[in-house]
Short mmCIF file of C-alpha atoms and ligand atoms in Angstrom, two decimals:
data_model
loop_
_atom_site.label_atom_id
_atom_site.label_comp_id
_atom_site.label_asym_id
_atom_site.label_seq_id
_atom_site.Cartn_x
_atom_site.Cartn_y
_atom_site.Cartn_z
CA UNK A 28 -5.11 21.75 -15.00
CA UNK A 29 -3.18 23.94 -11.86
CA UNK A 30 -2.05 27.49 -12.00
CA UNK A 31 1.92 27.21 -12.07
CA UNK A 32 1.72 31.13 -11.71
CA UNK A 33 -0.61 31.11 -8.34
CA UNK A 34 1.28 27.86 -7.33
CA UNK A 35 4.93 29.86 -7.73
CA UNK A 36 3.34 32.83 -6.33
CA UNK A 37 2.55 31.15 -2.92
CA UNK A 38 5.50 29.35 -2.88
CA UNK A 39 8.36 28.29 -1.26
CA UNK A 40 6.60 28.14 2.33
CA UNK A 41 9.21 27.83 5.09
CA UNK A 42 11.89 26.42 2.82
CA UNK A 43 9.49 23.43 1.45
CA UNK A 44 8.24 24.19 -2.09
CA UNK A 45 10.82 24.94 -4.27
CA UNK A 46 11.40 24.50 -7.26
CA UNK A 47 8.19 22.98 -8.24
CA UNK A 48 7.21 20.59 -10.37
CA UNK A 49 3.79 20.70 -11.79
CA UNK A 50 2.45 18.04 -14.47
CA UNK A 51 -0.74 17.75 -15.94
CA UNK A 52 -0.25 14.15 -16.38
CA UNK A 53 2.23 11.38 -15.11
CA UNK A 54 2.94 8.31 -13.53
CA UNK A 55 3.62 8.54 -10.21
CA UNK A 56 4.49 12.12 -8.22
CA UNK A 57 6.72 9.81 -5.90
CA UNK A 58 8.38 8.10 -8.30
CA UNK A 59 9.45 11.76 -9.92
CA UNK A 60 10.34 13.10 -6.81
CA UNK A 61 12.72 9.77 -5.34
CA UNK A 62 14.50 10.46 -9.25
CA UNK A 63 15.39 13.97 -9.01
CA UNK A 64 16.28 13.54 -5.27
CA UNK A 65 18.88 10.79 -6.48
CA UNK A 66 19.78 13.55 -9.17
CA UNK A 67 20.72 15.94 -6.42
CA UNK A 68 17.83 17.45 -6.08
CA UNK A 69 17.36 19.77 -3.14
CA UNK A 70 15.19 19.65 0.56
CA UNK A 71 11.96 21.04 -0.36
CA UNK A 72 11.79 20.35 -4.02
CA UNK A 73 7.87 19.72 -4.45
CA UNK A 74 6.41 17.70 -7.22
CA UNK A 75 2.90 18.36 -8.23
CA UNK A 76 0.14 16.39 -10.80
CA UNK A 77 -2.78 17.26 -11.43
CA UNK A 78 -3.17 13.43 -13.11
CA UNK A 79 -1.46 9.72 -11.63
CA UNK A 80 -1.49 6.89 -14.40
CA UNK A 81 0.53 4.67 -12.03
CA UNK A 82 0.10 6.37 -8.29
CA UNK A 83 1.56 4.22 -5.59
CA UNK A 84 -0.56 3.43 -2.97
CA UNK A 85 0.98 1.78 0.35
CA UNK A 86 1.62 -1.83 0.53
CA UNK A 87 2.23 -1.75 -3.40
CA UNK A 88 -1.27 -0.60 -3.86
CA UNK A 89 -2.41 0.91 -6.76
CA UNK A 90 -3.75 4.88 -5.66
CA UNK A 91 -6.03 7.05 -8.71
CA UNK A 92 -5.49 10.36 -9.41
CA UNK A 93 -8.40 10.78 -12.05
CA UNK A 94 -7.88 14.46 -13.26
CA UNK A 95 -8.77 17.80 -12.37
CA UNK A 96 -11.03 15.95 -9.11
CA UNK A 97 -7.64 15.15 -6.70
CA UNK A 98 -4.04 16.41 -5.39
CA UNK A 99 -1.14 14.14 -5.61
CA UNK A 100 1.68 15.85 -4.42
CA UNK A 101 5.15 14.75 -3.81
CA UNK A 102 7.66 16.32 -1.04
CA UNK A 103 11.62 15.71 -0.99
CA UNK A 104 12.99 15.85 2.59
CA UNK A 105 17.00 16.52 3.44
CA UNK A 106 18.63 15.61 6.52
CA UNK A 107 22.40 16.43 6.35
CA UNK A 108 23.87 15.20 8.57
CA UNK A 109 21.73 11.91 7.77
CA UNK A 110 19.34 11.15 11.18
CA UNK A 111 18.03 9.09 13.43
CA UNK A 112 14.88 8.44 15.14
CA UNK A 113 12.31 10.52 12.74
CA UNK A 114 11.77 7.35 10.15
CA UNK A 115 8.27 6.91 12.82
CA UNK A 116 7.26 10.30 12.62
CA UNK A 117 7.48 11.54 9.05
CA UNK A 118 3.89 8.95 8.89
CA UNK A 119 2.49 11.44 11.08
CA UNK A 120 4.12 14.26 9.55
CA UNK A 121 1.84 13.63 5.92
CA UNK A 122 -0.61 13.15 7.59
CA UNK A 123 -0.88 15.65 9.66
CA UNK A 124 0.32 18.23 6.95
CA UNK A 125 -3.57 17.19 5.43
CA UNK A 126 -5.25 17.11 8.71
CA UNK A 127 -4.37 20.73 9.80
CA UNK A 128 -5.33 22.13 5.90
CA UNK A 129 -8.66 19.88 5.69
CA UNK A 130 -9.39 21.11 10.29
CA UNK A 131 -9.04 24.85 8.32
CA UNK A 132 -11.98 24.47 5.37
CA UNK A 133 -14.03 23.02 8.89
CA UNK A 134 -13.76 19.27 8.07
CA UNK A 135 -13.70 17.17 10.93
CA UNK A 136 -10.89 15.30 11.17
CA UNK A 137 -9.22 11.73 12.43
CA UNK A 138 -6.04 10.15 11.94
CA UNK A 139 -6.55 6.77 11.63
CA UNK A 140 -2.66 5.33 12.52
CA UNK A 141 -0.31 5.66 11.04
CA UNK A 142 -1.22 8.11 7.90
CA UNK A 143 -5.08 7.52 6.68
CA UNK A 144 -6.86 10.86 6.67
CA UNK A 145 -10.54 9.88 7.58
CA UNK A 146 -13.29 12.28 7.32
CA UNK A 147 -16.86 11.15 8.60
CA UNK A 148 -15.53 7.41 8.81
CA UNK A 149 -14.38 7.88 5.50
CA UNK A 150 -10.82 7.51 3.60
CA UNK A 151 -9.92 11.05 2.10
CA UNK A 152 -6.11 10.79 2.13
CA UNK A 153 -3.39 8.53 1.90
CA UNK A 154 0.18 9.41 2.30
CA UNK A 155 3.16 7.01 1.29
CA UNK A 156 6.78 8.01 2.69
CA UNK A 157 9.82 6.84 0.53
CA UNK A 158 12.45 6.50 2.48
CA UNK A 159 16.57 6.38 1.84
CA UNK A 160 19.47 5.70 4.11
CA UNK A 161 22.68 5.12 4.78
CA UNK A 162 23.41 2.82 7.09
CA UNK A 163 20.86 2.86 9.35
CA UNK A 164 20.31 6.83 9.00
CA UNK A 165 17.91 8.80 7.04
CA UNK A 166 19.27 10.55 4.58
CA UNK A 167 16.14 11.80 2.57
CA UNK A 168 12.80 10.87 1.94
CA UNK A 169 9.80 12.02 -0.75
CA UNK A 170 6.59 11.48 1.28
CA UNK A 171 3.37 11.93 -0.86
CA UNK A 172 0.13 12.96 -0.08
CA UNK A 173 -3.20 11.76 -2.83
CA UNK A 174 -6.67 13.98 -1.50
CA UNK A 175 -10.01 12.60 -2.39
CA UNK A 176 -10.94 16.49 -3.78
CA UNK A 177 -14.01 16.30 -5.57
CA UNK A 178 -16.59 13.02 -5.89
CA UNK A 179 -15.13 12.15 -9.12
CA UNK A 180 -11.85 10.90 -7.63
CA UNK A 181 -13.24 8.66 -5.04
CA UNK A 182 -12.62 4.74 -5.62
CA UNK A 183 -15.24 2.43 -6.52
CA UNK A 184 -15.86 0.02 -3.30
CA UNK A 185 -14.46 -2.88 -5.02
CA UNK A 186 -10.84 -0.94 -5.75
CA UNK A 187 -9.68 0.22 -1.59
CA UNK A 188 -9.77 -2.18 1.70
CA UNK A 189 -11.58 0.58 3.47
CA UNK A 190 -14.46 3.16 2.83
CA UNK A 191 -13.47 6.14 0.63
CA UNK A 192 -15.19 10.08 0.27
CA UNK A 193 -13.52 13.22 -0.47
CA UNK A 194 -13.28 16.36 0.73
CA UNK A 195 -16.00 18.09 -0.94
CA UNK A 196 -18.84 15.61 0.20
CA UNK A 197 -17.86 16.19 3.44
CA UNK A 198 -17.90 20.10 3.38
CA UNK A 199 -20.59 20.76 1.42
CA UNK A 200 -19.02 22.87 -0.80
CA UNK A 201 -16.67 23.30 -4.07
CA UNK A 202 -12.85 23.65 -3.02
CA UNK A 203 -9.64 25.09 -4.24
CA UNK A 204 -7.27 22.92 -5.16
CA UNK A 205 -4.52 24.96 -5.17
CA UNK A 206 -5.18 27.14 -1.70
CA UNK A 207 -6.00 23.84 -0.75
CA UNK A 208 -2.04 22.68 -1.73
CA UNK A 209 -0.72 26.19 -0.06
CA UNK A 210 -2.57 25.11 2.99
CA UNK A 211 -1.01 21.36 2.48
CA UNK A 212 2.45 22.73 2.24
CA UNK A 213 1.98 25.39 5.05
CA UNK A 214 0.66 22.70 7.18
CA UNK A 215 3.87 20.89 6.45
CA UNK A 216 6.27 23.55 6.85
CA UNK A 217 5.36 23.87 10.00
CA UNK A 218 4.93 19.80 11.12
CA UNK A 219 8.40 19.45 10.13
CA UNK A 220 10.10 22.01 12.33
CA UNK A 221 8.30 19.68 14.96
CA UNK A 222 9.02 16.21 13.78
CA UNK A 223 10.06 14.35 16.29
CA UNK A 224 9.12 16.92 18.48
CA UNK A 225 5.98 16.20 21.69
CA UNK A 226 4.07 18.43 20.19
CA UNK A 227 3.53 17.09 17.03
CA UNK A 228 2.93 13.81 18.81
CA UNK A 229 0.12 15.29 21.44
CA UNK A 230 -1.41 16.52 17.52
CA UNK A 231 -2.00 13.34 16.23
CA UNK A 232 -2.56 11.68 18.84
CA UNK A 233 -5.46 13.67 19.62
CA UNK A 234 -6.91 12.72 15.78
CA UNK A 235 -6.39 9.15 16.65
CA UNK A 236 -8.97 7.56 14.98
CA UNK A 237 -9.95 4.39 17.63
CA UNK A 238 -8.25 5.03 20.51
CA UNK A 239 -9.48 3.24 23.33
CA UNK A 240 -11.29 0.34 20.74
CA UNK A 241 -10.60 -3.17 20.21
CA UNK A 242 -8.67 -3.05 16.52
CA UNK A 243 -7.10 -5.33 14.76
CA UNK A 244 -4.13 -4.23 12.55
CA UNK A 245 -1.64 -6.38 9.67
CA UNK A 246 1.44 -6.00 11.27
CA UNK A 247 4.52 -7.39 8.85
CA UNK A 248 1.74 -10.31 7.13
CA UNK A 249 0.62 -11.21 11.20
CA UNK A 250 -2.72 -10.19 12.29
CA UNK A 251 -2.87 -8.70 15.66
CA UNK A 252 -5.70 -7.96 18.04
CA UNK A 253 -5.77 -5.65 20.89
CA UNK A 254 -7.30 -2.25 22.69
CA UNK A 255 -5.74 0.70 21.10
CA UNK A 256 -3.65 2.39 23.51
CA UNK A 257 -1.87 5.62 22.14
CA UNK A 258 1.59 6.30 20.30
CA UNK A 259 4.71 5.70 21.39
CA UNK A 260 6.89 9.29 21.52
CA UNK A 261 9.18 7.79 18.43
CA UNK A 262 5.13 6.98 16.17
CA UNK A 263 4.83 3.47 17.36
CA UNK A 264 1.27 2.42 18.16
CA UNK A 265 1.04 0.72 21.26
CA UNK A 266 -1.48 -1.86 21.34
CA UNK A 267 -2.50 -3.56 24.08
CA UNK A 268 -3.01 -7.55 23.28
CA UNK A 269 -4.11 -10.48 25.66
CA UNK A 270 -0.21 -11.58 25.24
CA UNK A 271 0.82 -8.15 26.87
CA UNK A 272 1.65 -4.61 25.06
CA UNK A 273 3.51 -4.55 21.47
CA UNK A 274 5.03 -1.92 19.95
CA UNK A 275 3.88 -1.71 16.16
CA UNK A 276 5.65 -0.14 13.51
CA UNK A 277 4.71 2.28 10.99
CA UNK A 278 6.11 1.00 7.37
CA UNK A 279 4.77 -2.23 7.78
CA UNK A 280 1.39 -2.00 9.25
CA UNK A 281 -1.22 -2.32 7.09
CA UNK A 282 -5.62 -2.42 7.43
CA UNK A 283 -5.74 -0.84 10.72
CA UNK A 284 -9.76 -1.20 12.13
CA UNK A 285 -11.80 -1.06 15.21
CA UNK A 286 -13.74 -4.75 15.46
CA UNK A 287 -17.20 -5.09 15.81
CA UNK A 288 -18.41 -5.82 19.01
C1 BTN B 513 -1.79 5.18 0.82
O1 BTN B 513 -2.31 3.92 0.27
O2 BTN B 513 -2.93 5.11 1.71
C2 BTN B 513 -0.73 6.03 0.34
C3 BTN B 513 -1.56 7.09 -0.77
C4 BTN B 513 -0.30 7.70 -1.18
C5 BTN B 513 -0.50 8.34 -3.00
C6 BTN B 513 -0.14 9.59 -2.99
S1 BTN B 513 -0.76 10.04 -3.94
C7 BTN B 513 1.42 11.23 -4.07
C8 BTN B 513 1.95 10.18 -3.68
N1 BTN B 513 2.36 9.90 -5.31
C9 BTN B 513 2.20 8.41 -5.63
O3 BTN B 513 2.18 7.79 -6.05
N2 BTN B 513 1.44 7.80 -4.31
C10 BTN B 513 1.48 9.59 -3.55
#
């Protein structure tokens, strides 16, 4: 379990992480952060759990968070007044925050668009953004981050759609999970202030996996193939297909992978 006083001593960071809701076991930190948001919890609210029993992944999948081996956290973000045009960047925001924290530990990180964090070609972290809208404007969002830290957190090959690994295997030494939580929140504070900016796009693109390669991606149920060119300014992925350029949006895209040639 996590040490509450140690986490609280390091929080908030740039407005994120207060109040802290810490659980030894919970169904899903995203579900709890959404409930807290509906009950009026402030911007920056952080939910952390040592174990999740019904962790949520993208595209309706499950996300495993066994005890003492992983990190599961969710940040509640609010915009008052509601904003336009940053929702595409939110996936990148979560992935960049993990990437920067992992790089601080010496890992070489790639981001499998939109928001999977890869180290040595294996997925070590995922991000689930659940947004609340006021009409077409973004009023609040829960950004949920799951990180496989120790070997015990790595799901078996039959449980995942993409090869999974963990940070400790990647860097070859023990990781202090509380310090890593604080590093992720620290990076999140920085990237939040740059949300949707050119600098953020550059940071995301610089780590983009499979750039310039032939890839296939599920775009809202339709399988597309083409060359992964770069990112559009709003965070959409630019795919050059035989029929021309396609801009793919993050929330409905899934299962990006390189095509073996
Ligand atoms: C993915 O499918 O890659 C996204 C996984 C996101 C998992 C995290 S763990 C913390 C937060 N709470 C959840 O229920 N899901 C997210």
